[in-house]
Amino acid sequence: MSNHTLRRLGLAVLLGLGLLAVPGCGGGGSASAPAPAPPLPADIGDALRVSPGVGNVVEVTSNIAGTRFFHFTLVQPVDHANPTGPTFLQTITLLYRARTAPVVLATTGYGIAQTPSQGEPTRILAANQITMEHRFFNASTPAPADWSKLTIQQAAADEHGVVVALKPIFGGKWLNTGGSKGGMTALFHRRFYPGDVDATLAYVAPISLATADARYITFVDGRGSPASRLALEAWQQAIFSKRAEVLALLQADAAAAGETFAFLGADRALEFAVLESPFVLWQYGDATLAAAVPPATASAQVLYAYLDQVNRGVVASWADSTLLYFQAYYQQCANQLGYPAPKDAHLSGLAYRGQDVPAAYPPAGAAKSYDGAVAMQDIQAWVSGSAQNVILVYGENDPWTAGALEVPPAALARGVHKYLAPAGNHGSKLTSLQNADASEAYGLLSQWLGVPVLPAAAPAAAGAPLQGEPELSDSFVVRRRP
């Protein structure tokens, strides 16, 4: 999308929300100044209820000390370039501390929970947290679902709409954040609306450059010992040598769970699961799991048990119900986000070689035409050329780090910092960093947000979530998704 188009889209959003005053014509008189907005109600719940576009405000008891918790909806245009057109209701939650506290605008990039929780930045900044569901997930789905309106630009405009509606309520500075696809979404928002927030903290956020990005193969090939890599490849081949037996075990598990494989078919789902297992192993596992690969001579039951362990439930990761839940993600990958290429050249007996690409997944019948190389290169160009006050956190062993954004010296001078968690996987966060890096990141957040930072007393284990602190990414299943 050209800069001209982006400017027009942003202008349309502002016009649709009534934020640009248009002087009247004729009469020769000067336009009168707009009347000052009435003061907001003192109670945060009442203030939400009178905010533009906000509805269905419900307060839920919070189990987090010193907070109140609300969930509500915000009216959003299906197409922000046509703000007077069809709309949908986007699901949002607010964990509230104080009007003057910083505001963390969080997104998973997927659906969101309706129960109180806080991410790492919310805790360490003693902040308010606004969490928004991504368009086309759960109840935040336009009806009918026009998949052409599922773009990073439209999602960024959704976040901008949240800022416009809710920023008047709060007096503190704003940080947008997310983990994995949520971190990507936060970066996209900042790219298109750089003035909405004061800083960005993006965890494990990759930028892929093709629907079969080969950089991930090279990265995974560099994880673990040579012996463990050879054992993993032998285990893959052994499964295909006992394909019928392993497939029967998968189908039995699915039947016991009441799940189906109508979309991919059980045999294709099995092949894709085996191909992606080395990636998934390092995404959420570690060297201990890599060292536990069973021998190629093991029984079908043992081979399948390891597949199930790596995938944290192979049925849950590959059944129809899961694929349909994540169909918006696959659609974004097919058109803009790209996808990792699986390594398969070393294997024989494959029935679906080359088919594990985003277009193979739902939604069925939706137009899929990849132009993501341009879209993702634009994000890298923004980071390199103009981004300010951005912290990027990646895990040393997380395969998604193969798609990490580059931070040239000029970007570093503008406050763009990239940190690598030693031995970290896809759960890496600030507490996973080396002490010097963590201290520097805390200092930057304190400077940018204007408040002291309250870091954990001791670093967590690499990639481990903090006690009572869910990831800011959707952990519905492990399956290879950012």
Short mmCIF file of C-alpha atoms in Angstrom, two decimals:
data_model
loop_
_atom_site.label_atom_id
_atom_site.label_comp_id
_atom_site.label_asym_id
_atom_site.label_seq_id
_atom_site.Cartn_x
_atom_site.Cartn_y
_atom_site.Cartn_z
CA MET A 1 0.00 0.00 0.00
CA SER A 2 1.41 3.37 -0.96
CA ASN A 3 2.05 6.18 1.51
CA HIS A 4 -0.62 8.17 -0.28
CA THR A 5 -3.15 5.41 0.30
CA LEU A 6 -2.11 5.10 3.94
CA ARG A 7 -2.57 8.84 4.45
CA ARG A 8 -6.02 8.62 2.90
CA LEU A 9 -6.90 5.65 5.13
CA GLY A 10 -5.80 7.52 8.25
CA LEU A 11 -7.73 10.63 7.15
CA ALA A 12 -10.83 8.53 6.61
CA VAL A 13 -10.53 7.11 10.13
CA LEU A 14 -10.28 10.58 11.62
CA LEU A 15 -13.21 11.86 9.60
CA GLY A 16 -15.30 8.82 10.52
CA LEU A 17 -14.60 9.37 14.19
CA GLY A 18 -15.38 13.08 13.95
CA LEU A 19 -11.88 14.15 14.94
CA LEU A 20 -11.16 16.60 12.11
CA ALA A 21 -13.12 19.82 12.16
CA VAL A 22 -14.26 20.84 8.67
CA PRO A 23 -14.91 24.61 8.39
CA GLY A 24 -18.28 25.61 7.03
CA CYS A 25 -18.57 27.28 3.62
CA GLY A 26 -20.34 30.52 2.66
CA GLY A 27 -21.77 33.28 4.79
CA GLY A 28 -18.43 35.07 5.08
CA GLY A 29 -18.23 34.40 8.82
CA SER A 30 -15.34 32.70 10.55
CA ALA A 31 -15.86 29.24 11.99
CA SER A 32 -16.59 29.28 15.70
CA ALA A 33 -14.34 27.36 18.06
CA PRO A 34 -15.73 23.93 19.04
CA ALA A 35 -17.36 23.71 22.42
CA PRO A 36 -15.11 22.16 25.08
CA ALA A 37 -15.82 18.52 25.84
CA PRO A 38 -17.72 17.94 29.07
CA PRO A 39 -15.60 16.55 31.93
CA LEU A 40 -15.42 12.78 32.12
CA PRO A 41 -17.14 11.00 35.02
CA ALA A 42 -14.88 10.36 37.99
CA ASP A 43 -15.57 6.62 38.09
CA ILE A 44 -13.60 4.66 35.48
CA GLY A 45 -16.57 2.45 34.64
CA ASP A 46 -18.77 5.47 33.98
CA ALA A 47 -15.98 7.08 31.95
CA LEU A 48 -15.82 3.98 29.75
CA ARG A 49 -19.56 4.05 29.22
CA VAL A 50 -19.51 7.58 27.83
CA SER A 51 -16.45 7.03 25.60
CA PRO A 52 -17.22 7.14 21.85
CA GLY A 53 -18.11 3.78 20.37
CA VAL A 54 -17.80 1.90 23.67
CA GLY A 55 -20.63 -0.40 24.72
CA ASN A 56 -21.51 -3.52 26.69
CA VAL A 57 -19.35 -2.45 29.65
CA VAL A 58 -19.28 -5.12 32.36
CA GLU A 59 -17.14 -5.07 35.50
CA VAL A 60 -15.78 -8.39 36.72
CA THR A 61 -14.19 -8.95 40.12
CA SER A 62 -10.41 -8.79 39.81
CA ASN A 63 -8.11 -11.12 41.75
CA ILE A 64 -5.12 -8.82 41.12
CA ALA A 65 -4.58 -6.54 44.10
CA GLY A 66 -5.25 -2.85 43.52
CA THR A 67 -7.06 -3.31 40.22
CA ARG A 68 -10.53 -3.31 38.73
CA PHE A 69 -11.37 -5.31 35.61
CA PHE A 70 -13.81 -4.54 32.79
CA HIS A 71 -14.69 -6.09 29.48
CA PHE A 72 -16.51 -4.14 26.78
CA THR A 73 -16.81 -3.67 23.03
CA LEU A 74 -15.80 -0.91 20.63
CA VAL A 75 -17.51 -0.20 17.32
CA GLN A 76 -14.96 -0.54 14.50
CA PRO A 77 -15.35 -0.09 10.73
CA VAL A 78 -14.91 -3.29 8.79
CA ASP A 79 -13.02 -1.12 6.30
CA HIS A 80 -11.30 1.88 7.85
CA ALA A 81 -11.08 3.46 4.40
CA ASN A 82 -14.89 3.50 4.44
CA PRO A 83 -15.75 4.59 8.00
CA THR A 84 -19.45 5.06 7.21
CA GLY A 85 -19.74 1.50 5.93
CA PRO A 86 -20.37 -1.76 7.81
CA THR A 87 -19.04 -2.11 11.35
CA PHE A 88 -18.27 -4.85 13.86
CA LEU A 89 -17.83 -4.99 17.63
CA GLN A 90 -14.28 -5.55 18.82
CA THR A 91 -13.83 -7.25 22.20
CA ILE A 92 -11.61 -5.36 24.66
CA THR A 93 -10.71 -5.64 28.33
CA LEU A 94 -9.30 -3.12 30.82
CA LEU A 95 -7.28 -3.93 33.92
CA TYR A 96 -7.46 -0.60 35.75
CA ARG A 97 -5.18 0.84 38.41
CA ALA A 98 -5.31 4.63 38.21
CA ARG A 99 -6.06 7.40 35.73
CA THR A 100 -2.51 8.76 36.06
CA ALA A 101 -0.73 5.39 35.71
CA PRO A 102 0.86 4.40 32.38
CA VAL A 103 -1.30 2.52 29.90
CA VAL A 104 -0.17 -0.74 28.32
CA LEU A 105 -2.05 -1.45 25.09
CA ALA A 106 -1.69 -5.21 24.64
CA THR A 107 -2.74 -7.60 21.93
CA THR A 108 -2.25 -11.32 21.42
CA GLY A 109 -2.77 -11.06 17.68
CA TYR A 110 -5.49 -13.68 18.22
CA GLY A 111 -8.42 -13.95 20.63
CA ILE A 112 -8.29 -12.77 24.23
CA ALA A 113 -9.46 -14.07 27.59
CA GLN A 114 -12.28 -12.47 29.56
CA THR A 115 -10.61 -12.98 32.94
CA PRO A 116 -8.19 -10.65 34.77
CA SER A 117 -4.49 -11.06 33.94
CA GLN A 118 -1.48 -8.87 33.37
CA GLY A 119 1.60 -9.16 31.21
CA GLU A 120 5.17 -8.44 32.21
CA PRO A 121 5.14 -4.74 31.18
CA THR A 122 1.89 -4.09 33.03
CA ARG A 123 3.30 -5.55 36.22
CA ILE A 124 6.69 -3.87 36.15
CA LEU A 125 5.21 -0.47 35.26
CA ALA A 126 2.27 -0.76 37.72
CA ALA A 127 0.20 0.18 34.69
CA ASN A 128 -3.31 -0.02 33.39
CA GLN A 129 -3.70 -2.68 30.70
CA ILE A 130 -6.04 -2.45 27.71
CA THR A 131 -6.13 -5.79 25.89
CA MET A 132 -7.78 -6.00 22.50
CA GLU A 133 -8.84 -8.97 20.43
CA HIS A 134 -7.58 -9.11 16.84
CA ARG A 135 -10.16 -8.66 14.10
CA PHE A 136 -11.59 -11.91 12.69
CA PHE A 137 -11.11 -13.84 15.93
CA ASN A 138 -13.94 -15.02 18.19
CA ALA A 139 -16.69 -12.42 18.55
CA SER A 140 -14.51 -9.71 16.96
CA THR A 141 -15.37 -11.03 13.50
CA PRO A 142 -17.33 -8.98 10.96
CA ALA A 143 -20.45 -10.62 9.57
CA PRO A 144 -20.20 -11.54 6.80
CA ALA A 145 -16.46 -12.19 7.01
CA ASP A 146 -14.91 -10.17 4.20
CA TRP A 147 -11.40 -11.64 4.22
CA SER A 148 -10.08 -8.85 2.01
CA LYS A 149 -10.36 -6.60 5.08
CA LEU A 150 -7.97 -8.75 7.12
CA THR A 151 -4.73 -6.82 6.62
CA ILE A 152 -2.03 -5.43 8.86
CA GLN A 153 -3.14 -1.92 7.90
CA GLN A 154 -6.75 -2.55 8.94
CA ALA A 155 -5.65 -4.14 12.23
CA ALA A 156 -3.37 -1.17 12.92
CA ALA A 157 -6.31 1.14 12.32
CA ASP A 158 -8.32 -0.91 14.86
CA GLU A 159 -5.65 -0.22 17.47
CA HIS A 160 -5.62 3.44 16.49
CA GLY A 161 -9.38 3.51 17.03
CA VAL A 162 -8.90 2.15 20.55
CA VAL A 163 -6.34 4.85 21.29
CA VAL A 164 -8.61 7.60 19.95
CA ALA A 165 -11.58 6.37 21.99
CA LEU A 166 -9.80 5.71 25.29
CA LYS A 167 -6.81 8.03 25.48
CA PRO A 168 -8.87 10.93 26.88
CA ILE A 169 -9.61 8.82 29.97
CA PHE A 170 -5.99 8.47 31.03
CA GLY A 171 -3.22 10.89 31.93
CA GLY A 172 -0.20 8.56 31.82
CA LYS A 173 2.05 7.66 28.92
CA TRP A 174 1.30 4.71 26.63
CA LEU A 175 3.22 1.58 25.66
CA ASN A 176 1.95 -0.93 23.10
CA THR A 177 3.07 -4.53 23.41
CA GLY A 178 2.44 -8.13 22.58
CA GLY A 179 4.14 -11.49 22.33
CA SER A 180 4.72 -13.36 19.10
CA LYS A 181 1.93 -12.45 16.66
CA GLY A 182 0.83 -9.92 19.27
CA GLY A 183 4.28 -8.35 19.11
CA MET A 184 4.05 -8.25 15.34
CA THR A 185 0.65 -6.57 15.60
CA ALA A 186 2.03 -3.98 18.04
CA LEU A 187 4.85 -3.17 15.61
CA PHE A 188 2.43 -2.85 12.71
CA HIS A 189 0.29 -0.45 14.75
CA ARG A 190 3.33 1.66 15.57
CA ARG A 191 4.47 1.63 11.95
CA PHE A 192 1.25 3.17 10.66
CA TYR A 193 0.39 5.33 13.70
CA PRO A 194 3.78 6.21 15.24
CA GLY A 195 2.36 8.96 17.46
CA ASP A 196 -0.30 6.85 19.16
CA VAL A 197 1.98 5.58 21.93
CA ASP A 198 5.24 6.62 23.54
CA ALA A 199 7.06 3.29 23.19
CA THR A 200 6.75 -0.29 21.96
CA LEU A 201 7.85 -3.54 23.63
CA ALA A 202 7.58 -6.46 21.18
CA TYR A 203 8.39 -9.96 22.35
CA VAL A 204 9.58 -12.72 19.93
CA ALA A 205 8.05 -10.97 16.91
CA PRO A 206 9.24 -12.40 13.57
CA ILE A 207 9.03 -10.90 10.09
CA SER A 208 8.80 -13.63 7.43
CA LEU A 209 9.60 -12.87 3.80
CA ALA A 210 7.87 -15.69 1.89
CA THR A 211 5.10 -18.24 2.28
CA ALA A 212 7.93 -20.80 2.54
CA ASP A 213 10.74 -18.80 4.14
CA ALA A 214 13.88 -20.94 4.04
CA ARG A 215 15.72 -18.91 6.72
CA TYR A 216 13.91 -20.97 9.35
CA ILE A 217 15.33 -24.25 8.02
CA THR A 218 18.87 -22.93 8.37
CA PHE A 219 18.16 -21.69 11.90
CA VAL A 220 16.63 -24.96 13.15
CA ASP A 221 19.52 -26.89 11.60
CA GLY A 222 21.80 -24.94 13.94
CA ARG A 223 20.01 -25.94 17.17
CA GLY A 224 21.21 -28.74 19.40
CA SER A 225 24.10 -31.11 18.93
CA PRO A 226 24.88 -32.82 15.61
CA ALA A 227 23.94 -36.14 17.22
CA SER A 228 20.55 -34.87 18.40
CA ARG A 229 19.81 -33.43 14.95
CA LEU A 230 20.62 -36.72 13.24
CA ALA A 231 18.50 -38.60 15.79
CA LEU A 232 15.57 -36.26 15.16
CA GLU A 233 15.77 -36.80 11.40
CA ALA A 234 15.99 -40.56 11.88
CA TRP A 235 12.92 -40.42 14.14
CA GLN A 236 11.01 -38.54 11.42
CA GLN A 237 11.93 -41.16 8.82
CA ALA A 238 11.01 -43.97 11.19
CA ILE A 239 7.49 -42.56 11.57
CA PHE A 240 7.03 -42.55 7.80
CA SER A 241 8.38 -46.11 7.70
CA LYS A 242 5.63 -47.08 10.16
CA ARG A 243 3.12 -44.64 8.75
CA ALA A 244 0.03 -46.84 8.85
CA GLU A 245 0.61 -47.83 12.49
CA VAL A 246 1.29 -44.26 13.64
CA LEU A 247 -1.69 -42.95 11.67
CA ALA A 248 -3.96 -45.45 13.42
CA LEU A 249 -2.75 -44.16 16.79
CA LEU A 250 -3.45 -40.57 15.75
CA GLN A 251 -6.94 -41.46 14.54
CA ALA A 252 -7.69 -43.32 17.76
CA ASP A 253 -6.63 -40.32 19.83
CA ALA A 254 -8.80 -38.04 17.72
CA ALA A 255 -11.82 -40.31 18.08
CA ALA A 256 -11.35 -40.44 21.86
CA ALA A 257 -11.23 -36.64 21.98
CA GLY A 258 -14.20 -36.21 19.64
CA GLU A 259 -12.01 -34.41 17.09
CA THR A 260 -11.85 -34.71 13.30
CA PHE A 261 -9.38 -34.09 10.47
CA ALA A 262 -11.86 -33.29 7.71
CA PHE A 263 -10.00 -30.24 6.49
CA LEU A 264 -6.50 -31.64 5.98
CA GLY A 265 -7.23 -35.32 6.33
CA ALA A 266 -5.57 -37.36 9.07
CA ASP A 267 -2.75 -38.61 6.84
CA ARG A 268 -1.78 -35.14 5.64
CA ALA A 269 -2.08 -33.74 9.17
CA LEU A 270 0.30 -36.46 10.37
CA GLU A 271 2.85 -35.66 7.66
CA PHE A 272 2.73 -31.93 8.37
CA ALA A 273 3.04 -32.55 12.12
CA VAL A 274 6.15 -34.65 11.64
CA LEU A 275 7.72 -32.13 9.24
CA GLU A 276 7.14 -29.26 11.65
CA SER A 277 8.24 -31.10 14.79
CA PRO A 278 11.90 -29.95 14.79
CA PHE A 279 10.68 -26.34 14.60
CA VAL A 280 8.07 -26.84 17.33
CA LEU A 281 10.57 -28.68 19.55
CA TRP A 282 12.80 -25.60 19.73
CA GLN A 283 9.90 -23.16 19.74
CA TYR A 284 8.74 -24.25 23.19
CA GLY A 285 11.18 -27.01 24.15
CA ASP A 286 14.88 -27.11 24.84
CA ALA A 287 18.02 -29.25 24.59
CA THR A 288 16.62 -31.72 27.14
CA LEU A 289 13.65 -32.52 24.91
CA ALA A 290 15.95 -32.66 21.87
CA ALA A 291 18.10 -35.23 23.66
CA ALA A 292 15.09 -37.43 24.43
CA VAL A 293 14.38 -38.48 20.83
CA PRO A 294 13.54 -42.19 20.74
CA PRO A 295 15.65 -44.46 18.51
CA ALA A 296 14.48 -45.16 14.98
CA THR A 297 14.04 -48.80 16.00
CA ALA A 298 11.38 -47.90 18.59
CA SER A 299 7.81 -49.15 18.30
CA ALA A 300 5.13 -47.09 16.58
CA GLN A 301 3.66 -46.35 20.00
CA VAL A 302 6.95 -44.87 21.27
CA LEU A 303 7.51 -42.89 18.07
CA TYR A 304 3.99 -41.47 18.28
CA ALA A 305 4.31 -40.64 21.99
CA TYR A 306 7.30 -38.42 21.23
CA LEU A 307 5.38 -36.71 18.42
CA ASP A 308 2.57 -36.07 20.88
CA GLN A 309 5.02 -34.76 23.50
CA VAL A 310 6.75 -32.34 21.11
CA ASN A 311 3.44 -31.00 19.87
CA ARG A 312 1.96 -30.89 23.38
CA GLY A 313 -0.97 -32.85 22.00
CA VAL A 314 -0.78 -33.57 18.29
CA VAL A 315 -4.56 -33.91 17.97
CA ALA A 316 -5.17 -30.61 19.76
CA SER A 317 -2.68 -28.91 17.45
CA TRP A 318 -3.94 -30.28 14.14
CA ALA A 319 -7.65 -31.10 14.43
CA ASP A 320 -10.34 -29.20 12.53
CA SER A 321 -11.49 -27.20 15.56
CA THR A 322 -7.99 -25.76 16.00
CA LEU A 323 -7.43 -25.01 12.33
CA LEU A 324 -10.76 -23.20 12.14
CA TYR A 325 -10.00 -21.18 15.26
CA PHE A 326 -6.75 -19.99 13.68
CA GLN A 327 -8.09 -19.57 10.15
CA ALA A 328 -7.61 -15.79 10.26
CA TYR A 329 -3.93 -16.35 11.06
CA TYR A 330 -3.49 -18.65 8.08
CA GLN A 331 -5.26 -16.13 5.86
CA GLN A 332 -2.86 -13.41 7.00
CA CYS A 333 0.11 -15.71 6.38
CA ALA A 334 -1.09 -16.54 2.89
CA ASN A 335 -1.45 -12.87 1.98
CA GLN A 336 0.99 -10.83 4.07
CA LEU A 337 2.70 -12.49 7.03
CA GLY A 338 4.44 -15.38 5.28
CA TYR A 339 5.29 -18.74 6.83
CA PRO A 340 8.34 -20.87 7.63
CA ALA A 341 9.41 -23.50 5.10
CA PRO A 342 9.60 -27.02 6.57
CA LYS A 343 12.70 -29.10 5.90
CA ASP A 344 11.78 -32.19 3.91
CA ALA A 345 14.59 -32.92 1.42
CA HIS A 346 16.11 -35.54 3.74
CA LEU A 347 12.94 -37.61 3.98
CA SER A 348 11.51 -40.29 1.70
CA GLY A 349 7.96 -41.57 1.51
CA LEU A 350 6.27 -38.17 1.71
CA ALA A 351 2.83 -37.99 0.15
CA TYR A 352 2.34 -34.21 0.33
CA ARG A 353 5.80 -32.76 -0.27
CA GLY A 354 5.69 -28.98 -0.73
CA GLN A 355 2.07 -28.66 0.40
CA ASP A 356 2.65 -27.35 3.94
CA VAL A 357 2.04 -23.72 3.01
CA PRO A 358 -0.55 -21.24 4.34
CA ALA A 359 -2.86 -21.69 1.35
CA ALA A 360 -3.38 -25.32 2.41
CA TYR A 361 -5.24 -24.21 5.53
CA PRO A 362 -8.65 -22.60 6.09
CA PRO A 363 -10.55 -20.42 5.39
CA ALA A 364 -11.75 -22.38 2.38
CA GLY A 365 -12.72 -20.31 -0.63
CA ALA A 366 -11.01 -17.11 0.52
CA ALA A 367 -8.76 -15.34 -1.97
CA LYS A 368 -5.09 -15.94 -1.17
CA SER A 369 -2.52 -13.89 -3.03
CA TYR A 370 0.82 -13.28 -1.34
CA ASP A 371 2.26 -9.77 -1.38
CA GLY A 372 3.81 -10.00 2.04
CA ALA A 373 7.40 -9.54 0.95
CA VAL A 374 6.56 -5.90 0.21
CA ALA A 375 4.52 -5.49 3.41
CA MET A 376 7.15 -7.06 5.66
CA GLN A 377 10.07 -5.28 3.99
CA ASP A 378 8.17 -2.07 4.65
CA ILE A 379 8.17 -2.91 8.37
CA GLN A 380 11.92 -3.52 8.27
CA ALA A 381 12.42 -0.24 6.39
CA TRP A 382 10.45 1.58 9.09
CA VAL A 383 12.58 0.04 11.84
CA SER A 384 15.75 0.91 9.96
CA GLY A 385 14.67 4.39 8.91
CA SER A 386 12.41 6.08 11.43
CA ALA A 387 11.20 3.92 14.36
CA GLN A 388 11.79 5.34 17.84
CA ASN A 389 11.61 3.95 21.38
CA VAL A 390 11.21 0.28 20.50
CA ILE A 391 12.43 -2.76 22.47
CA LEU A 392 12.63 -6.11 20.67
CA VAL A 393 13.15 -9.31 22.68
CA TYR A 394 14.05 -12.63 21.02
CA GLY A 395 15.09 -16.09 22.24
CA GLU A 396 18.44 -17.53 21.22
CA ASN A 397 16.96 -20.95 20.40
CA ASP A 398 13.50 -19.84 19.27
CA PRO A 399 13.14 -20.70 15.56
CA TRP A 400 11.12 -17.52 15.02
CA THR A 401 14.32 -15.59 15.76
CA ALA A 402 15.35 -16.47 12.20
CA GLY A 403 12.86 -13.75 11.24
CA ALA A 404 14.08 -11.21 13.79
CA LEU A 405 14.12 -7.59 12.69
CA GLU A 406 17.50 -6.04 11.98
CA VAL A 407 18.51 -2.99 14.04
CA PRO A 408 21.20 -0.94 12.28
CA PRO A 409 23.27 1.62 14.22
CA ALA A 410 21.09 4.52 13.05
CA ALA A 411 18.01 2.79 14.52
CA LEU A 412 19.83 2.12 17.77
CA ALA A 413 20.58 5.86 17.99
CA ARG A 414 16.82 6.51 17.78
CA GLY A 415 16.10 4.20 20.70
CA VAL A 416 15.47 0.89 18.90
CA HIS A 417 17.04 -1.88 20.99
CA LYS A 418 17.16 -5.63 20.29
CA TYR A 419 17.95 -8.18 23.01
CA LEU A 420 18.57 -11.93 22.83
CA ALA A 421 17.65 -14.19 25.76
CA PRO A 422 20.41 -16.80 26.25
CA ALA A 423 19.07 -20.29 25.45
CA GLY A 424 15.62 -18.68 25.33
CA ASN A 425 12.70 -20.13 23.40
CA HIS A 426 9.41 -18.56 22.29
CA GLY A 427 8.53 -17.67 25.87
CA SER A 428 11.46 -15.25 26.23
CA LYS A 429 10.85 -11.96 28.02
CA LEU A 430 12.76 -9.27 29.90
CA THR A 431 13.33 -11.55 32.88
CA SER A 432 15.01 -14.05 30.52
CA LEU A 433 17.73 -11.58 29.54
CA GLN A 434 21.22 -11.29 30.94
CA ASN A 435 21.30 -8.93 33.92
CA ALA A 436 23.01 -6.08 32.06
CA ASP A 437 20.54 -6.25 29.16
CA ALA A 438 17.55 -6.48 31.50
CA SER A 439 18.75 -3.50 33.51
CA GLU A 440 19.22 -1.45 30.36
CA ALA A 441 15.74 -2.37 29.11
CA TYR A 442 14.16 -1.49 32.46
CA GLY A 443 15.94 1.86 32.40
CA LEU A 444 14.65 2.62 28.92
CA LEU A 445 11.07 1.78 29.89
CA SER A 446 11.34 3.97 32.99
CA GLN A 447 12.67 6.84 30.90
CA TRP A 448 10.06 6.50 28.15
CA LEU A 449 7.05 5.95 30.40
CA GLY A 450 8.05 8.39 33.13
CA VAL A 451 7.65 5.97 36.05
CA PRO A 452 9.98 3.71 38.05
CA VAL A 453 10.15 0.10 36.94
CA LEU A 454 9.51 -2.75 39.37
CA PRO A 455 11.45 -5.70 37.93
CA ALA A 456 11.29 -9.20 39.35
CA ALA A 457 13.60 -9.91 42.28
CA ALA A 458 15.41 -12.57 40.24
CA PRO A 459 15.43 -13.57 36.56
CA ALA A 460 13.10 -16.38 35.56
CA ALA A 461 14.41 -19.50 33.87
CA ALA A 462 14.94 -18.98 30.15
CA GLY A 463 11.58 -18.80 28.44
CA ALA A 464 9.56 -19.44 31.60
CA PRO A 465 6.45 -17.33 32.26
CA LEU A 466 6.33 -15.49 35.57
CA GLN A 467 4.13 -16.86 38.32
CA GLY A 468 0.53 -15.87 37.63
CA GLU A 469 1.55 -13.94 34.51
CA PRO A 470 0.17 -15.37 31.28
CA GLU A 471 1.91 -14.86 27.99
CA LEU A 472 0.72 -11.97 25.84
CA SER A 473 0.30 -14.51 23.06
CA ASP A 474 -2.43 -17.06 22.44
CA SER A 475 -1.30 -20.36 23.98
CA PHE A 476 -4.33 -22.39 22.82
CA VAL A 477 -1.98 -24.91 21.20
CA VAL A 478 1.71 -25.15 20.43
CA ARG A 479 1.42 -25.80 16.67
CA ARG A 480 3.86 -23.74 14.65
CA ARG A 481 2.39 -20.26 15.02
CA PRO A 482 4.01 -17.05 16.24
#
